[in-house]
Amino acid sequence: MAHSERVARLRLLLKDEGLDKLRDSTVMVLGLGGVGSACAEALARGGVGNLIVLDRDVVEASNINRQAVAYVSTIGKVKADIMRDKIADINPDCTVHAQQVFLRKEDVGATLEQFPRPDYVIDCIDTVSQKLAIAQWCAENGINLLSSMGAANRLDPLQLQFANIRQTSNCPMAKVVRTECRKRRIKGIEVLFSTELPFQVEKIGEGRTKGETLGSMSYMPPIMGQMLAGKAIRRLAGMEKMPREPRMIPLPPHQRAE
């Protein structure tokens, strides 16, 4: 098929075949913070034809240092709505499902199944319980998943790498997710994580909020988002082999219900 000049530079690398595959692909981005907003933007610019973007929040002033939806002019506005409009301005041919929604771990499946089945889920949420529920849903349904681990208090993007969750190190979030995936018999989760030891923020007093303990550089979350988008784009376009989807490990025979 013919493609517009908006993707002329992509065509040099992907050819029409790759662009057609991306146009027909559906990617779900969960969380539109520093990682997720950069990821969704890169997917839209990269030619993905169908995007599902979900986030529960509105823009706050503290988001401006790192989030692609955050400007002085967007403070107080719904992140999902901003991203929907941003994608439409980048690629009017992209079909976008955008919704302000809180993914509760109890009903992740019921919420996500309201939308078209994605070819890829990119998890950019920073809450472990929700990440695990998303991983389990993908494993139970045979859906490809890329999951971002912690970006907070990291300074060096050269220490970012993709790995199976079992092969991660130096990442407190990945350690918890790794342990819980083992308990829940979830196998094959691919993550983007940093091998860098987190920067130690000085602690003053008790009861400090997340915003007072988790620092974030302007470049780290967006780089992670771009890396996640790049991995999905290359695979969906046929430039890299698609890995096996995450899966549930069957119970041993003696533990199965009669």
XYZ file of N, CA and C in Angstrom:
774
model
N 0.841 -1.196 0.000
C 0.000 0.000 0.000
C 0.873 1.241 0.000
N 0.278 2.380 -0.396
C 1.020 3.634 -0.368
C 1.018 4.202 1.041
N 2.141 4.803 1.417
C 2.248 5.431 2.727
C 2.570 6.915 2.541
N 2.155 7.734 3.501
C 2.358 9.167 3.387
C 3.808 9.535 3.673
N 4.141 10.785 3.372
C 5.490 11.280 3.626
C 5.814 11.328 5.115
N 4.800 11.223 5.968
C 5.071 11.221 7.420
C 5.945 10.046 7.817
N 5.894 8.970 7.048
C 6.678 7.780 7.396
C 7.776 7.510 6.375
N 8.156 8.523 5.598
C 9.150 8.316 4.544
C 10.476 7.825 5.105
N 10.913 8.380 6.226
C 12.189 7.958 6.800
C 12.081 6.557 7.404
N 10.915 6.203 7.909
C 10.712 4.850 8.412
C 10.766 3.840 7.270
N 10.198 4.227 6.123
C 10.133 3.303 4.993
C 11.522 2.880 4.534
N 12.512 3.751 4.661
C 13.873 3.417 4.250
C 14.401 2.210 5.018
N 13.959 2.051 6.259
C 14.440 0.963 7.112
C 13.476 -0.216 7.163
N 12.191 0.076 7.195
C 11.189 -0.969 7.417
C 10.593 -1.528 6.129
N 10.725 -0.766 5.030
C 10.083 -1.119 3.764
C 8.557 -1.097 3.955
N 7.844 -1.198 2.862
C 6.386 -1.173 2.940
C 5.849 -2.360 3.735
N 6.519 -3.509 3.625
C 6.058 -4.687 4.356
C 6.065 -4.451 5.862
N 7.151 -3.878 6.357
C 7.233 -3.600 7.791
C 6.233 -2.552 8.221
N 6.059 -1.520 7.412
C 5.085 -0.485 7.734
C 3.666 -1.044 7.756
N 3.368 -1.954 6.827
C 2.039 -2.573 6.813
C 1.803 -3.397 8.077
N 2.818 -4.122 8.514
C 2.680 -4.915 9.733
C 2.429 -4.013 10.939
N 3.131 -2.902 11.008
C 2.939 -1.970 12.128
C 1.559 -1.314 12.069
N 1.131 -0.964 10.870
C -0.196 -0.352 10.717
C -1.288 -1.288 11.222
N -1.096 -2.589 11.030
C -2.104 -3.569 11.434
C -1.932 -4.046 12.879
N -0.929 -3.549 13.573
C -0.647 -3.999 14.943
C -1.391 -3.157 15.971
N -1.644 -3.779 17.124
C -2.286 -3.098 18.250
C -1.377 -3.214 19.464
N -1.035 -2.074 20.048
C -0.180 -2.044 21.237
C -0.923 -1.334 22.358
N -0.900 -1.938 23.538
C -1.516 -1.366 24.733
C -0.429 -0.830 25.650
N -0.488 0.463 25.971
C 0.469 1.088 26.880
C -0.257 1.399 28.182
N 0.218 0.805 29.257
C -0.406 0.973 30.568
C 0.451 1.891 31.418
N -0.089 3.058 31.727
C 0.638 4.068 32.476
C 1.238 5.089 31.531
N 0.943 6.371 31.752
C 1.422 7.442 30.882
C 2.256 8.449 31.654
N 3.107 7.930 32.534
C 4.066 8.775 33.237
C 5.277 9.021 32.356
N 6.448 9.185 32.980
C 7.651 9.488 32.207
C 7.993 8.405 31.212
N 7.854 7.140 31.602
C 8.150 6.022 30.709
C 7.043 5.834 29.680
N 5.812 5.722 30.148
C 4.703 5.390 29.266
C 4.357 6.460 28.252
N 4.450 7.734 28.634
C 4.096 8.790 27.680
C 5.115 8.858 26.546
N 6.400 8.679 26.874
C 7.433 8.656 25.830
C 7.272 7.430 24.945
N 6.895 6.306 25.550
C 6.691 5.070 24.798
C 5.539 5.218 23.812
N 4.408 5.724 24.281
C 3.237 5.880 23.416
C 3.521 6.837 22.262
N 4.231 7.919 22.550
C 4.577 8.872 21.495
C 5.459 8.216 20.441
N 6.457 7.441 20.880
C 7.359 6.778 19.939
C 6.621 5.743 19.095
N 5.677 5.043 19.691
C 4.882 4.066 18.937
C 4.057 4.760 17.863
N 3.472 5.899 18.213
C 2.676 6.647 17.240
C 3.557 7.161 16.108
N 4.711 7.703 16.447
C 5.632 8.197 15.419
C 6.217 7.045 14.607
N 6.267 5.857 15.215
C 6.847 4.698 14.548
C 5.905 3.960 13.627
N 4.650 4.386 13.525
C 3.741 3.802 12.548
C 2.787 2.749 13.070
N 2.732 2.541 14.386
C 1.772 1.573 14.927
C 0.357 2.097 14.678
N -0.483 1.254 14.125
C -1.788 1.716 13.648
C -2.904 1.730 14.659
N -2.715 1.026 15.793
C -3.774 0.942 16.795
C -3.136 1.007 18.180
N -3.516 1.993 18.954
C -2.937 2.184 20.275
C -4.030 2.259 21.334
N -3.777 1.584 22.444
C -4.634 1.653 23.618
C -3.786 2.266 24.722
N -4.180 3.430 25.236
C -3.376 4.131 26.235
C -4.233 4.393 27.465
N -3.806 3.872 28.601
C -4.587 3.957 29.828
C -3.748 4.545 30.960
N -4.361 5.415 31.737
C -3.710 6.002 32.907
C -4.788 6.579 33.807
N -4.526 6.580 35.096
C -5.546 7.057 36.036
C -5.406 8.529 36.401
N -4.276 9.155 36.082
C -3.912 10.442 36.675
C -4.187 11.646 35.790
N -4.097 12.812 36.446
C -4.032 14.092 35.747
C -2.610 14.631 35.903
N -2.254 15.571 35.050
C -0.907 16.139 35.073
C -0.723 17.028 36.299
N 0.409 16.850 36.956
C 0.817 17.706 38.071
C 2.091 18.451 37.684
N 2.349 19.556 38.362
C 3.541 20.352 38.042
C 4.823 19.538 38.185
N 4.851 18.607 39.130
C 6.054 17.804 39.358
C 6.338 16.827 38.223
N 5.379 16.664 37.304
C 5.569 15.765 36.154
C 6.360 16.408 35.026
N 6.481 17.730 35.043
C 6.990 18.452 33.878
C 8.437 18.099 33.557
N 9.208 17.670 34.541
C 10.625 17.398 34.273
C 10.865 16.162 33.423
N 9.827 15.323 33.158
C 10.127 14.050 32.492
C 8.995 13.481 31.638
N 7.795 14.001 31.699
C 6.663 13.350 31.040
C 6.261 14.067 29.754
N 6.035 13.292 28.700
C 5.714 13.854 27.386
C 4.331 14.484 27.324
N 3.514 14.268 28.341
C 2.185 14.890 28.384
C 2.158 16.124 29.284
N 3.284 16.413 29.937
C 3.289 17.431 30.995
C 3.916 18.738 30.537
N 3.094 19.786 30.555
C 3.511 21.156 30.262
C 2.783 22.064 31.248
N 3.203 23.284 31.337
C 2.476 24.228 32.193
C 1.017 24.299 31.731
N 0.812 24.237 30.436
C -0.546 24.371 29.874
C -1.427 23.154 30.120
N -0.848 22.003 30.510
C -1.666 20.792 30.690
C -1.857 20.413 32.159
N -1.350 21.209 33.077
C -1.523 20.890 34.501
C -3.018 20.783 34.828
N -3.389 19.691 35.491
C -4.777 19.449 35.857
C -5.579 18.700 34.817
N -5.009 18.460 33.639
C -5.730 17.754 32.583
C -5.449 16.252 32.652
N -6.373 15.462 32.138
C -6.274 14.004 32.163
C -5.178 13.543 31.196
N -4.248 12.731 31.693
C -3.122 12.295 30.872
C -3.574 11.507 29.648
N -4.542 10.629 29.817
C -5.009 9.825 28.689
C -5.600 10.708 27.589
N -6.314 11.755 27.974
C -6.896 12.659 26.983
C -5.805 13.421 26.229
N -4.782 13.861 26.966
C -3.680 14.584 26.320
C -2.974 13.682 25.323
N -2.721 12.443 25.728
C -2.017 11.522 24.844
C -2.855 11.175 23.621
N -4.165 11.026 23.792
C -5.045 10.780 22.643
C -4.903 11.897 21.620
N -4.953 13.143 22.079
C -4.851 14.286 21.169
C -3.458 14.373 20.552
N -2.448 14.042 21.328
C -1.069 14.086 20.831
C -0.872 13.060 19.714
N -1.392 11.853 19.913
C -1.272 10.807 18.898
C -2.014 11.223 17.625
N -3.193 11.798 17.779
C -3.967 12.234 16.617
C -3.216 13.297 15.822
N -2.457 14.139 16.504
C -1.690 15.190 15.839
C -0.459 14.623 15.142
N 0.074 13.512 15.663
C 1.238 12.856 15.073
C 0.830 11.978 13.891
N -0.199 11.150 14.112
C -0.621 10.180 13.107
C -2.148 10.106 13.093
N -2.795 10.935 12.289
C -4.260 10.952 12.255
C -4.880 9.617 11.846
N -4.101 8.750 11.205
C -4.622 7.455 10.773
C -4.602 6.412 11.883
N -3.977 6.726 13.003
C -3.892 5.774 14.113
C -5.227 5.717 14.857
N -5.707 4.509 15.105
C -6.910 4.329 15.920
C -6.497 4.305 17.388
N -7.083 5.192 18.187
C -6.661 5.341 19.580
C -7.826 5.066 20.520
N -7.586 4.196 21.487
C -8.495 4.009 22.611
C -7.782 4.584 23.830
N -8.279 5.682 24.346
C -7.651 6.343 25.493
C -8.677 6.459 26.608
N -8.241 6.111 27.814
C -9.194 6.147 28.924
C -8.483 6.433 30.235
N -9.126 7.260 31.045
C -8.663 7.468 32.413
C -9.239 6.340 33.257
N -8.374 5.463 33.714
C -8.845 4.282 34.441
C -7.803 3.873 35.467
N -8.278 3.449 36.615
C -7.410 2.903 37.652
C -7.472 1.384 37.560
N -6.329 0.769 37.296
C -6.274 -0.686 37.186
C -6.137 -1.294 38.572
N -7.234 -1.784 39.094
C -7.178 -2.482 40.375
C -6.732 -3.912 40.134
N -5.895 -4.425 41.020
C -5.363 -5.773 40.811
C -6.480 -6.817 40.774
N -7.612 -6.538 41.442
C -8.714 -7.496 41.496
C -9.450 -7.634 40.164
N -9.432 -6.589 39.336
C -10.221 -6.645 38.102
C -9.444 -6.166 36.880
N -8.144 -6.418 36.882
C -7.326 -6.047 35.727
C -7.860 -6.699 34.461
N -8.150 -7.994 34.527
C -8.629 -8.699 33.345
C -9.919 -8.118 32.804
N -10.879 -7.896 33.680
C -12.171 -7.360 33.248
C -12.012 -5.981 32.605
N -11.089 -5.188 33.128
C -10.860 -3.848 32.574
C -10.195 -3.919 31.214
N -9.123 -4.700 31.101
C -8.364 -4.741 29.855
C -9.120 -5.440 28.738
N -9.995 -6.358 29.094
C -10.740 -7.095 28.066
C -11.858 -6.271 27.430
N -12.066 -5.051 27.913
C -13.018 -4.149 27.264
C -12.463 -3.600 25.950
N -11.151 -3.712 25.778
C -10.484 -3.125 24.622
C -10.097 -4.218 23.621
N -9.768 -3.841 22.379
C -9.320 -4.851 21.409
C -8.107 -5.611 21.948
N -8.008 -6.885 21.592
C -6.879 -7.696 22.037
C -5.582 -7.129 21.454
N -4.610 -6.820 22.301
C -3.361 -6.253 21.783
C -2.390 -7.319 21.297
N -1.523 -6.931 20.375
C -0.402 -7.781 19.977
C 0.734 -7.661 20.992
N 0.796 -6.514 21.649
C 1.811 -6.286 22.672
C 1.215 -5.440 23.781
N 1.529 -5.797 25.014
C 1.234 -4.952 26.169
C 2.561 -4.399 26.670
N 2.617 -3.095 26.879
C 3.809 -2.473 27.458
C 3.396 -1.870 28.789
N 3.898 -2.486 29.856
C 3.533 -2.110 31.223
C 4.506 -1.060 31.740
N 3.994 0.157 31.932
C 4.807 1.269 32.427
C 4.276 1.777 33.765
N 3.572 0.920 34.488
C 3.010 1.270 35.788
C 4.072 1.065 36.863
N 4.011 1.842 37.929
C 5.060 1.741 38.955
C 4.589 1.073 40.245
N 3.432 0.409 40.203
C 2.914 -0.285 41.378
C 3.049 -1.791 41.177
N 3.743 -2.447 42.116
C 4.080 -3.860 41.942
C 2.843 -4.744 41.843
N 1.850 -4.532 42.699
C 0.673 -5.405 42.688
C -0.039 -5.356 41.344
N -0.102 -4.187 40.734
C -0.740 -4.069 39.417
C 0.129 -4.686 38.329
N 1.440 -4.517 38.434
C 2.340 -5.132 37.456
C 2.169 -6.648 37.450
N 2.052 -7.220 38.626
C 1.892 -8.670 38.728
C 0.557 -9.124 38.143
N -0.494 -8.358 38.404
C -1.807 -8.707 37.845
C -1.784 -8.618 36.318
N -1.098 -7.615 35.779
C -0.966 -7.480 34.323
C -0.169 -8.650 33.754
N 0.932 -9.004 34.430
C 1.752 -10.128 33.966
C 0.948 -11.425 33.950
N 0.146 -11.625 34.984
C -0.658 -12.851 35.048
C -1.705 -12.859 33.942
N -2.346 -11.736 33.695
C -3.344 -11.658 32.627
C -2.719 -11.965 31.271
N -1.542 -11.394 31.013
C -0.854 -11.663 29.746
C -0.466 -13.138 29.641
N 0.017 -13.714 30.749
C 0.422 -15.121 30.749
C -0.769 -16.040 30.508
N -1.887 -15.721 31.111
C -3.084 -16.556 30.953
C -3.691 -16.449 29.562
N -3.425 -15.338 28.881
C -4.038 -15.107 27.575
C -3.049 -15.186 26.417
N -1.784 -15.516 26.709
C -0.800 -15.654 25.645
C -0.513 -14.372 24.900
N -0.382 -13.265 25.640
C -0.148 -11.951 25.038
C 1.275 -11.506 25.341
N 1.980 -11.014 24.332
C 3.344 -10.526 24.511
C 3.375 -9.345 25.473
N 4.381 -9.333 26.341
C 4.475 -8.307 27.375
C 5.911 -7.810 27.508
N 6.053 -6.495 27.589
C 7.296 -5.854 28.011
C 6.967 -5.029 29.236
N 7.755 -5.172 30.282
C 7.451 -4.493 31.540
C 8.643 -3.655 31.986
N 8.397 -2.385 32.301
C 9.471 -1.514 32.791
C 9.626 -1.694 34.299
N 10.859 -1.738 34.726
C 11.155 -1.762 36.154
C 11.484 -0.341 36.614
N 12.106 -0.199 37.766
C 12.266 1.124 38.358
C 13.230 2.035 37.620
N 12.815 3.292 37.387
C 13.685 4.319 36.810
C 14.103 5.348 37.845
N 13.427 5.349 38.990
C 13.690 6.370 40.002
C 15.095 6.242 40.577
N 15.707 7.365 40.867
C 17.017 7.439 41.524
C 18.127 6.802 40.697
N 17.931 6.688 39.380
C 18.984 6.219 38.475
C 19.475 7.383 37.624
N 20.757 7.347 37.275
C 21.366 8.454 36.548
C 21.947 8.056 35.201
N 22.273 6.781 35.011
C 23.061 6.347 33.857
C 22.246 5.464 32.916
N 21.805 5.985 31.769
C 21.005 5.184 30.843
C 21.792 4.058 30.193
N 23.121 4.123 30.229
C 23.926 3.054 29.629
C 23.823 1.753 30.415
N 23.246 1.813 31.607
C 23.093 0.603 32.408
C 21.698 -0.015 32.286
N 20.920 0.471 31.344
C 19.609 -0.125 31.063
C 19.780 -1.336 30.158
N 19.021 -2.388 30.420
C 19.072 -3.569 29.562
C 17.784 -4.378 29.652
N 17.514 -5.117 28.579
C 16.385 -6.037 28.553
C 16.842 -7.396 29.067
N 15.966 -8.065 29.800
C 16.297 -9.395 30.312
C 15.030 -10.093 30.774
N 15.116 -11.405 30.870
C 14.083 -12.152 31.572
C 14.118 -11.726 33.030
N 12.965 -11.640 33.669
C 12.906 -11.183 35.061
C 13.825 -11.998 35.960
N 14.057 -13.262 35.622
C 14.915 -14.116 36.447
C 16.375 -13.704 36.390
N 16.759 -12.896 35.390
C 18.153 -12.525 35.195
C 18.442 -11.088 35.610
N 17.554 -10.479 36.359
C 17.742 -9.096 36.779
C 18.588 -9.011 38.045
N 19.173 -7.820 38.261
C 19.991 -7.591 39.459
C 20.011 -6.101 39.776
N 20.284 -5.789 41.025
C 20.445 -4.403 41.490
C 19.191 -3.546 41.367
N 18.044 -4.162 41.125
C 16.794 -3.408 40.972
C 15.809 -3.881 42.032
N 15.519 -3.063 43.044
C 14.599 -3.474 44.109
C 13.227 -3.887 43.589
N 12.689 -3.152 42.625
C 11.374 -3.517 42.082
C 11.441 -4.864 41.382
N 12.467 -5.087 40.573
C 12.601 -6.356 39.862
C 12.747 -7.518 40.838
N 13.411 -7.291 41.943
C 13.577 -8.355 42.939
C 12.226 -8.802 43.484
N 11.366 -7.841 43.802
C 10.037 -8.173 44.317
C 9.213 -8.874 43.235
N 9.230 -8.330 42.024
C 8.459 -8.926 40.934
C 8.959 -10.336 40.642
N 10.271 -10.513 40.660
C 10.856 -11.834 40.407
C 10.366 -12.863 41.426
N 10.380 -12.476 42.686
C 9.936 -13.373 43.757
C 8.465 -13.710 43.624
N 7.650 -12.693 43.347
C 6.213 -12.916 43.258
C 5.828 -13.699 42.010
N 6.546 -13.496 40.912
C 6.272 -14.295 39.707
C 6.540 -15.767 39.977
N 7.584 -16.039 40.742
C 7.886 -17.430 41.085
C 6.757 -18.033 41.916
N 6.265 -17.277 42.876
C 5.180 -17.761 43.722
C 3.906 -18.003 42.923
N 3.664 -17.152 41.951
C 2.417 -17.228 41.178
C 2.548 -18.102 39.933
N 3.733 -18.702 39.735
C 3.990 -19.618 38.623
C 3.909 -18.904 37.275
N 4.331 -17.637 37.241
C 4.362 -16.881 35.993
C 5.788 -16.958 35.441
N 5.915 -17.368 34.202
C 7.232 -17.558 33.603
C 7.343 -16.775 32.304
N 8.558 -16.327 32.006
C 8.815 -15.714 30.706
C 8.549 -14.230 30.635
N 8.583 -13.527 31.770
C 8.348 -12.081 31.758
C 9.616 -11.368 31.317
N 9.516 -10.566 30.261
C 10.654 -9.782 29.780
C 10.542 -8.360 30.315
N 11.642 -7.842 30.863
C 11.610 -6.526 31.489
C 12.764 -5.664 30.986
N 12.589 -4.364 31.140
C 13.669 -3.400 30.955
C 14.030 -2.886 32.342
N 15.282 -3.066 32.724
C 15.694 -2.678 34.068
C 17.086 -2.053 34.022
N 17.492 -1.468 35.131
C 18.813 -0.869 35.238
C 19.679 -1.679 36.187
N 20.906 -1.932 35.780
C 21.862 -2.611 36.660
C 22.521 -1.637 37.633
N 22.213 -0.349 37.476
C 22.794 0.686 38.325
C 22.196 0.642 39.730
N 23.035 0.725 40.740
C 22.526 0.825 42.105
C 21.818 2.160 42.271
N 20.616 2.181 42.864
C 19.868 3.442 43.000
C 20.639 4.480 43.806
N 20.535 5.725 43.365
C 21.109 6.855 44.099
C 20.422 6.960 45.453
N 21.192 7.160 46.489
C 20.627 7.236 47.840
C 20.200 8.664 48.165
N 18.883 8.863 48.201
C 18.331 10.172 48.549
C 18.389 10.345 50.054
N 18.858 11.496 50.489
C 18.983 11.755 51.922
C 17.614 11.721 52.590
N 17.513 10.983 53.671
C 16.261 10.851 54.403
C 16.243 11.818 55.576
N 15.204 12.626 55.610
C 15.050 13.591 56.703
C 13.671 13.398 57.301
N 13.618 12.897 58.529
C 12.342 12.707 59.203
C 11.631 11.455 58.750
N 10.420 11.269 59.253
C 9.613 10.086 58.963
C 8.415 10.454 58.095
N 7.818 9.415 57.528
C 6.577 9.606 56.786
C 6.701 10.426 55.528
N 7.834 10.329 54.852
C 8.027 11.104 53.638
C 7.247 10.492 52.472
N 6.785 11.337 51.575
C 6.004 10.877 50.436
C 6.915 10.353 49.328
N 6.296 9.690 48.342
C 7.056 9.180 47.200
C 7.812 10.301 46.506
N 7.174 11.463 46.388
C 7.814 12.592 45.734
C 9.009 13.129 46.481
N 9.127 12.781 47.747
C 10.259 13.240 48.552
C 11.381 12.210 48.641
N 11.158 11.024 48.100
C 12.170 9.972 48.200
C 12.593 9.395 46.859
N 11.768 9.562 45.819
C 12.072 8.984 44.509
C 12.397 10.099 43.521
N 13.694 10.357 43.353
C 14.121 11.367 42.399
C 14.083 10.828 40.982
N 13.949 11.727 39.997
C 13.876 11.286 38.607
C 14.545 12.311 37.701
N 15.510 11.840 36.931
C 16.182 12.706 35.967
C 15.278 12.925 34.754
N 15.479 14.038 34.050
C 14.621 14.375 32.913
C 14.727 13.369 31.784
N 15.862 12.692 31.682
C 16.114 11.837 30.528
C 15.884 10.347 30.778
N 15.943 9.892 32.021
C 15.905 8.440 32.257
C 14.558 7.797 31.894
N 13.420 8.265 32.432
C 12.155 7.628 32.049
C 11.864 7.711 30.545
N 12.094 8.867 29.887
C 11.837 8.895 28.440
C 12.720 7.938 27.649
N 13.973 7.782 28.044
C 14.842 6.827 27.349
C 14.299 5.418 27.513
N 13.842 5.080 28.719
C 13.247 3.762 28.927
C 12.018 3.575 28.040
N 11.183 4.590 27.963
C 9.998 4.506 27.123
C 10.339 4.313 25.659
N 11.353 5.043 25.183
C 11.785 4.900 23.793
C 12.355 3.510 23.541
N 13.091 2.977 24.504
C 13.650 1.630 24.344
C 12.551 0.578 24.277
N 11.547 0.709 25.119
C 10.424 -0.233 25.095
C 9.680 -0.156 23.768
N 9.428 1.057 23.307
C 8.753 1.224 22.016
C 9.582 0.638 20.887
N 10.893 0.891 20.921
C 11.774 0.392 19.877
C 11.780 -1.122 19.803
N 11.815 -1.765 20.965
C 11.801 -3.231 20.998
C 10.500 -3.764 20.389
N 9.373 -3.188 20.780
C 8.087 -3.633 20.246
C 7.983 -3.375 18.744
N 8.428 -2.205 18.295
C 8.350 -1.866 16.875
C 9.178 -2.831 16.032
N 10.396 -3.087 16.458
C 11.258 -3.984 15.671
C 10.662 -5.381 15.564
N 10.070 -5.841 16.635
C 9.480 -7.184 16.608
C 8.198 -7.227 15.795
N 7.343 -6.246 15.985
C 6.081 -6.234 15.245
C 6.302 -6.042 13.747
N 7.375 -5.342 13.381
C 7.689 -5.116 11.968
C 8.417 -6.299 11.344
N 8.756 -7.292 12.151
C 9.431 -8.472 11.631
C 10.932 -8.343 11.553
N 11.505 -7.325 12.189
C 12.956 -7.136 12.149
C 13.670 -7.953 13.225
N 12.958 -8.331 14.260
C 13.494 -9.186 15.314
C 12.507 -10.316 15.566
N 13.029 -11.433 15.997
C 12.170 -12.572 16.300
C 11.317 -12.271 17.526
N 10.048 -12.589 17.432
C 9.144 -12.408 18.561
C 9.403 -13.511 19.584
N 9.610 -13.163 20.854
C 9.860 -14.193 21.861
C 8.580 -14.943 22.206
N 8.745 -16.018 22.929
C 7.572 -16.738 23.414
C 6.846 -15.869 24.432
N 5.513 -15.901 24.402
C 4.728 -15.098 25.342
C 4.943 -15.597 26.771
N 4.706 -14.726 27.767
C 4.727 -15.215 29.152
C 3.672 -16.293 29.344
N 3.889 -17.148 30.293
C 2.986 -18.298 30.464
C 2.915 -18.695 31.928
N 1.886 -19.451 32.250
C 1.706 -19.989 33.586
C 2.317 -21.378 33.654
N 3.080 -21.646 34.699
C 3.676 -22.965 34.890
C 2.630 -23.873 35.520
N 2.336 -25.017 34.908
C 1.324 -25.919 35.485
C 1.741 -26.421 36.868
N 0.758 -26.653 37.706
C 1.027 -27.250 39.015
C 1.512 -28.687 38.844
N 2.397 -29.137 39.749
C 2.752 -30.550 39.739
C 1.511 -31.411 39.918
N 1.505 -32.632 39.365
C 0.299 -33.498 39.461
C -0.243 -33.657 40.863
N 0.650 -33.760 41.868
C 0.167 -34.008 43.212
C -0.495 -32.785 43.843
N -0.347 -31.589 43.212
C -0.966 -30.378 43.751
C -2.241 -29.989 43.003
N -2.533 -30.706 41.940
C -3.712 -30.347 41.153
C -4.986 -30.816 41.834
N -6.058 -30.082 41.566
C -7.343 -30.457 42.160
C -7.818 -31.760 41.552
N -8.462 -32.563 42.380
C -8.989 -33.849 41.900
C -10.166 -33.616 40.961
